[in-house]
Amino acid sequence: AQTVTQSQPEMSVQEAETVTLSCTYDTSENNYYLFWYKQPPSRQMILVIRQEAYKQQNATENRFSVNFQKAAKSFSLKISDSQLGDTAMYFCACRTNFGNEKLTFGTGTRLTIIP
Amino acid sequence: DAGVIQSPRHEVTEMGQEVTLRCKPISGHNSLFWYRQTMMRGLELLIYFNNNVPIDDSGMPEDRFSAKMPNASFSTLKIQPSEPRDSAVYFCASSSRGQDEQYFGPGTRLTVT
């Protein structure tokens, strides 16, 4: 079984600043995928970024990047030059590479960007 | 592409009534997932299908819940009889073979009074 832990229930940051959201996970698998999903007030779940565990290079998508520390089972999300539209709940999720495709989610971090 | 389509978007019903939620996955996707989101339990998988066959239904709360996927383009999640504790947002998601990420629908907000 997999577990995903997000220890920051809420965060806030000034517009244009950088913010880092934390996530730790536990899995017995060696091959797996990690994801960050964003859920704005519209409720839609939007994929922000993904990381394959066998890739050492940290994933980057425009202003979003991750710090993947496999040995520490840590997967943090950095948002640079934060914008008002980044205000949302952010969920970290994990799935294995084989067999069961289900996503295991953390409890989420509510991020507020302050104008 | 229209994305994952769910209906209805909102459902309000009385305790004891039957509720049916519907989902149309993205065309060509062969895996379909039903998730439930509540304040208490967060996001949790209820059941998922691969090529229309249920693979993991360990998250289905109890016999009151049932899910079907009669063909590749349609799935239902039924609750009978509904209870107030079933109030939640129910998401459907789909993915295709060889794809890591799942694409979510807009969700159905269910309120059982």
JSON list of C-alpha atoms in Angstrom, two decimals, chain A:
[
{"chain": "A", "resi": 1, "resn": "ALA", "atom": "CA", "xyz": [0.00, 0.00, 0.00]},
{"chain": "A", "resi": 2, "resn": "GLN", "atom": "CA", "xyz": [1.09, 3.54, -0.69]},
{"chain": "A", "resi": 3, "resn": "THR", "atom": "CA", "xyz": [0.73, 6.58, 1.52]},
{"chain": "A", "resi": 4, "resn": "VAL", "atom": "CA", "xyz": [1.15, 10.25, 0.65]},
{"chain": "A", "resi": 5, "resn": "THR", "atom": "CA", "xyz": [1.58, 12.95, 3.28]},
{"chain": "A", "resi": 6, "resn": "GLN", "atom": "CA", "xyz": [1.21, 16.70, 2.86]},
{"chain": "A", "resi": 7, "resn": "SER", "atom": "CA", "xyz": [2.06, 18.38, 6.14]},
{"chain": "A", "resi": 8, "resn": "GLN", "atom": "CA", "xyz": [1.10, 21.94, 5.20]},
{"chain": "A", "resi": 9, "resn": "PRO", "atom": "CA", "xyz": [-2.70, 22.35, 5.27]},
{"chain": "A", "resi": 10, "resn": "GLU", "atom": "CA", "xyz": [-2.52, 26.00, 4.25]},
{"chain": "A", "resi": 11, "resn": "MET", "atom": "CA", "xyz": [0.03, 28.41, 2.81]},
{"chain": "A", "resi": 12, "resn": "SER", "atom": "CA", "xyz": [-0.04, 31.94, 1.53]},
{"chain": "A", "resi": 13, "resn": "VAL", "atom": "CA", "xyz": [2.46, 34.00, -0.41]},
{"chain": "A", "resi": 14, "resn": "GLN", "atom": "CA", "xyz": [2.64, 37.40, -2.04]},
{"chain": "A", "resi": 15, "resn": "GLU", "atom": "CA", "xyz": [2.12, 37.61, -5.76]},
{"chain": "A", "resi": 16, "resn": "ALA", "atom": "CA", "xyz": [5.37, 37.21, -7.76]},
{"chain": "A", "resi": 17, "resn": "GLU", "atom": "CA", "xyz": [7.13, 35.41, -4.92]},
{"chain": "A", "resi": 18, "resn": "THR", "atom": "CA", "xyz": [8.27, 31.79, -4.90]},
{"chain": "A", "resi": 19, "resn": "VAL", "atom": "CA", "xyz": [6.57, 29.13, -2.79]},
{"chain": "A", "resi": 20, "resn": "THR", "atom": "CA", "xyz": [7.39, 25.48, -2.11]},
{"chain": "A", "resi": 21, "resn": "LEU", "atom": "CA", "xyz": [4.80, 22.88, -1.19]},
{"chain": "A", "resi": 22, "resn": "SER", "atom": "CA", "xyz": [5.98, 19.74, 0.60]},
{"chain": "A", "resi": 23, "resn": "CYS", "atom": "CA", "xyz": [5.05, 16.13, 0.00]},
{"chain": "A", "resi": 24, "resn": "THR", "atom": "CA", "xyz": [6.42, 12.87, 1.33]},
{"chain": "A", "resi": 25, "resn": "TYR", "atom": "CA", "xyz": [5.32, 9.42, 0.28]},
{"chain": "A", "resi": 26, "resn": "ASP", "atom": "CA", "xyz": [5.88, 5.80, 1.08]},
{"chain": "A", "resi": 27, "resn": "THR", "atom": "CA", "xyz": [5.76, 2.88, -1.30]},
{"chain": "A", "resi": 28, "resn": "SER", "atom": "CA", "xyz": [7.36, -0.53, -1.48]},
{"chain": "A", "resi": 29, "resn": "GLU", "atom": "CA", "xyz": [7.62, -0.31, -5.25]},
{"chain": "A", "resi": 30, "resn": "ASN", "atom": "CA", "xyz": [10.80, 0.67, -7.05]},
{"chain": "A", "resi": 31, "resn": "ASN", "atom": "CA", "xyz": [9.07, 2.04, -10.12]},
{"chain": "A", "resi": 32, "resn": "TYR", "atom": "CA", "xyz": [6.31, 4.56, -9.65]},
{"chain": "A", "resi": 33, "resn": "TYR", "atom": "CA", "xyz": [5.02, 7.94, -10.75]},
{"chain": "A", "resi": 34, "resn": "LEU", "atom": "CA", "xyz": [4.45, 11.07, -8.75]},
{"chain": "A", "resi": 35, "resn": "PHE", "atom": "CA", "xyz": [2.07, 13.88, -9.62]},
{"chain": "A", "resi": 36, "resn": "TRP", "atom": "CA", "xyz": [0.95, 17.28, -8.47]},
{"chain": "A", "resi": 37, "resn": "TYR", "atom": "CA", "xyz": [-2.65, 18.18, -9.22]},
{"chain": "A", "resi": 38, "resn": "LYS", "atom": "CA", "xyz": [-4.22, 21.59, -8.80]},
{"chain": "A", "resi": 39, "resn": "GLN", "atom": "CA", "xyz": [-7.85, 22.07, -7.79]},
{"chain": "A", "resi": 40, "resn": "PRO", "atom": "CA", "xyz": [-9.03, 25.69, -8.14]},
{"chain": "A", "resi": 41, "resn": "PRO", "atom": "CA", "xyz": [-12.38, 26.87, -6.75]},
{"chain": "A", "resi": 42, "resn": "SER", "atom": "CA", "xyz": [-14.03, 25.56, -9.92]},
{"chain": "A", "resi": 43, "resn": "ARG", "atom": "CA", "xyz": [-13.34, 22.09, -8.47]},
{"chain": "A", "resi": 44, "resn": "GLN", "atom": "CA", "xyz": [-11.68, 20.82, -11.66]},
{"chain": "A", "resi": 45, "resn": "MET", "atom": "CA", "xyz": [-8.64, 18.60, -11.04]},
{"chain": "A", "resi": 46, "resn": "ILE", "atom": "CA", "xyz": [-5.79, 19.80, -13.26]},
{"chain": "A", "resi": 47, "resn": "LEU", "atom": "CA", "xyz": [-2.48, 18.02, -13.69]},
{"chain": "A", "resi": 48, "resn": "VAL", "atom": "CA", "xyz": [0.38, 20.40, -12.93]},
{"chain": "A", "resi": 49, "resn": "ILE", "atom": "CA", "xyz": [3.47, 18.22, -13.24]},
{"chain": "A", "resi": 50, "resn": "ARG", "atom": "CA", "xyz": [4.59, 14.59, -13.18]},
{"chain": "A", "resi": 51, "resn": "GLN", "atom": "CA", "xyz": [7.78, 12.76, -12.28]},
{"chain": "A", "resi": 52, "resn": "GLU", "atom": "CA", "xyz": [8.87, 9.23, -13.08]},
{"chain": "A", "resi": 53, "resn": "ALA", "atom": "CA", "xyz": [10.78, 7.66, -10.21]},
{"chain": "A", "resi": 54, "resn": "TYR", "atom": "CA", "xyz": [13.48, 6.16, -12.40]},
{"chain": "A", "resi": 55, "resn": "LYS", "atom": "CA", "xyz": [14.38, 9.59, -13.80]},
{"chain": "A", "resi": 56, "resn": "GLN", "atom": "CA", "xyz": [16.85, 11.47, -11.65]},
{"chain": "A", "resi": 57, "resn": "GLN", "atom": "CA", "xyz": [16.28, 14.77, -13.40]},
{"chain": "A", "resi": 58, "resn": "ASN", "atom": "CA", "xyz": [13.67, 16.92, -11.72]},
{"chain": "A", "resi": 59, "resn": "ALA", "atom": "CA", "xyz": [10.63, 17.70, -13.87]},
{"chain": "A", "resi": 60, "resn": "THR", "atom": "CA", "xyz": [9.91, 21.29, -14.90]},
{"chain": "A", "resi": 61, "resn": "GLU", "atom": "CA", "xyz": [6.83, 22.85, -16.49]},
{"chain": "A", "resi": 62, "resn": "ASN", "atom": "CA", "xyz": [7.20, 26.59, -17.03]},
{"chain": "A", "resi": 63, "resn": "ARG", "atom": "CA", "xyz": [6.95, 28.20, -13.56]},
{"chain": "A", "resi": 64, "resn": "PHE", "atom": "CA", "xyz": [6.45, 24.84, -11.85]},
{"chain": "A", "resi": 65, "resn": "SER", "atom": "CA", "xyz": [9.29, 22.54, -10.87]},
{"chain": "A", "resi": 66, "resn": "VAL", "atom": "CA", "xyz": [9.80, 19.69, -8.46]},
{"chain": "A", "resi": 67, "resn": "ASN", "atom": "CA", "xyz": [12.53, 18.65, -6.08]},
{"chain": "A", "resi": 68, "resn": "PHE", "atom": "CA", "xyz": [12.46, 14.85, -6.18]},
{"chain": "A", "resi": 69, "resn": "GLN", "atom": "CA", "xyz": [14.54, 13.15, -3.49]},
{"chain": "A", "resi": 70, "resn": "LYS", "atom": "CA", "xyz": [14.02, 9.43, -4.02]},
{"chain": "A", "resi": 71, "resn": "ALA", "atom": "CA", "xyz": [16.02, 8.21, -1.04]},
{"chain": "A", "resi": 72, "resn": "ALA", "atom": "CA", "xyz": [14.15, 10.54, 1.29]},
{"chain": "A", "resi": 73, "resn": "LYS", "atom": "CA", "xyz": [10.83, 9.82, -0.48]},
{"chain": "A", "resi": 74, "resn": "SER", "atom": "CA", "xyz": [10.22, 13.50, -0.85]},
{"chain": "A", "resi": 75, "resn": "PHE", "atom": "CA", "xyz": [8.53, 15.28, -3.75]},
{"chain": "A", "resi": 76, "resn": "SER", "atom": "CA", "xyz": [8.12, 19.03, -3.29]},
{"chain": "A", "resi": 77, "resn": "LEU", "atom": "CA", "xyz": [6.57, 21.48, -5.74]},
{"chain": "A", "resi": 78, "resn": "LYS", "atom": "CA", "xyz": [8.09, 24.90, -6.35]},
{"chain": "A", "resi": 79, "resn": "ILE", "atom": "CA", "xyz": [6.02, 27.65, -7.92]},
{"chain": "A", "resi": 80, "resn": "SER", "atom": "CA", "xyz": [8.06, 30.58, -9.17]},
{"chain": "A", "resi": 81, "resn": "ASP", "atom": "CA", "xyz": [6.74, 34.07, -9.91]},
{"chain": "A", "resi": 82, "resn": "SER", "atom": "CA", "xyz": [3.42, 33.12, -8.33]},
{"chain": "A", "resi": 83, "resn": "GLN", "atom": "CA", "xyz": [0.25, 34.49, -9.90]},
{"chain": "A", "resi": 84, "resn": "LEU", "atom": "CA", "xyz": [-3.24, 35.09, -8.58]},
{"chain": "A", "resi": 85, "resn": "GLY", "atom": "CA", "xyz": [-4.47, 32.22, -10.75]},
{"chain": "A", "resi": 86, "resn": "ASP", "atom": "CA", "xyz": [-2.27, 29.84, -8.78]},
{"chain": "A", "resi": 87, "resn": "THR", "atom": "CA", "xyz": [-4.65, 30.13, -5.83]},
{"chain": "A", "resi": 88, "resn": "ALA", "atom": "CA", "xyz": [-6.00, 26.59, -5.38]},
{"chain": "A", "resi": 89, "resn": "MET", "atom": "CA", "xyz": [-5.76, 23.34, -3.47]},
{"chain": "A", "resi": 90, "resn": "TYR", "atom": "CA", "xyz": [-2.70, 21.35, -4.48]},
{"chain": "A", "resi": 91, "resn": "PHE", "atom": "CA", "xyz": [-2.65, 17.58, -4.18]},
{"chain": "A", "resi": 92, "resn": "CYS", "atom": "CA", "xyz": [0.37, 15.32, -4.34]},
{"chain": "A", "resi": 93, "resn": "ALA", "atom": "CA", "xyz": [-0.34, 11.83, -5.69]},
{"chain": "A", "resi": 94, "resn": "CYS", "atom": "CA", "xyz": [1.48, 8.56, -6.32]},
{"chain": "A", "resi": 95, "resn": "ARG", "atom": "CA", "xyz": [0.82, 5.52, -8.48]},
{"chain": "A", "resi": 96, "resn": "THR", "atom": "CA", "xyz": [2.84, 2.41, -9.16]},
{"chain": "A", "resi": 97, "resn": "ASN", "atom": "CA", "xyz": [4.23, 1.55, -12.55]},
{"chain": "A", "resi": 98, "resn": "PHE", "atom": "CA", "xyz": [2.87, -1.96, -12.62]},
{"chain": "A", "resi": 99, "resn": "GLY", "atom": "CA", "xyz": [-0.45, -3.55, -11.96]},
{"chain": "A", "resi": 100, "resn": "ASN", "atom": "CA", "xyz": [-2.79, -1.25, -10.11]},
{"chain": "A", "resi": 101, "resn": "GLU", "atom": "CA", "xyz": [-3.14, 2.14, -11.76]},
{"chain": "A", "resi": 102, "resn": "LYS", "atom": "CA", "xyz": [-4.94, 3.88, -8.93]},
{"chain": "A", "resi": 103, "resn": "LEU", "atom": "CA", "xyz": [-3.73, 7.22, -7.63]},
{"chain": "A", "resi": 104, "resn": "THR", "atom": "CA", "xyz": [-3.15, 7.66, -3.91]},
{"chain": "A", "resi": 105, "resn": "PHE", "atom": "CA", "xyz": [-3.59, 11.29, -2.90]},
{"chain": "A", "resi": 106, "resn": "GLY", "atom": "CA", "xyz": [-2.33, 13.39, -0.05]},
{"chain": "A", "resi": 107, "resn": "THR", "atom": "CA", "xyz": [-4.70, 15.55, 1.97]},
{"chain": "A", "resi": 108, "resn": "GLY", "atom": "CA", "xyz": [-3.84, 18.68, 0.03]},
{"chain": "A", "resi": 109, "resn": "THR", "atom": "CA", "xyz": [-2.39, 22.14, 0.66]},
{"chain": "A", "resi": 110, "resn": "ARG", "atom": "CA", "xyz": [-4.57, 25.20, 0.26]},
{"chain": "A", "resi": 111, "resn": "LEU", "atom": "CA", "xyz": [-2.42, 27.88, -1.39]},
{"chain": "A", "resi": 112, "resn": "THR", "atom": "CA", "xyz": [-3.50, 31.50, -1.46]},
{"chain": "A", "resi": 113, "resn": "ILE", "atom": "CA", "xyz": [-1.69, 34.08, -3.57]},
{"chain": "A", "resi": 114, "resn": "ILE", "atom": "CA", "xyz": [-2.02, 37.53, -2.04]},
{"chain": "A", "resi": 115, "resn": "PRO", "atom": "CA", "xyz": [-2.17, 40.50, -4.41]}
]
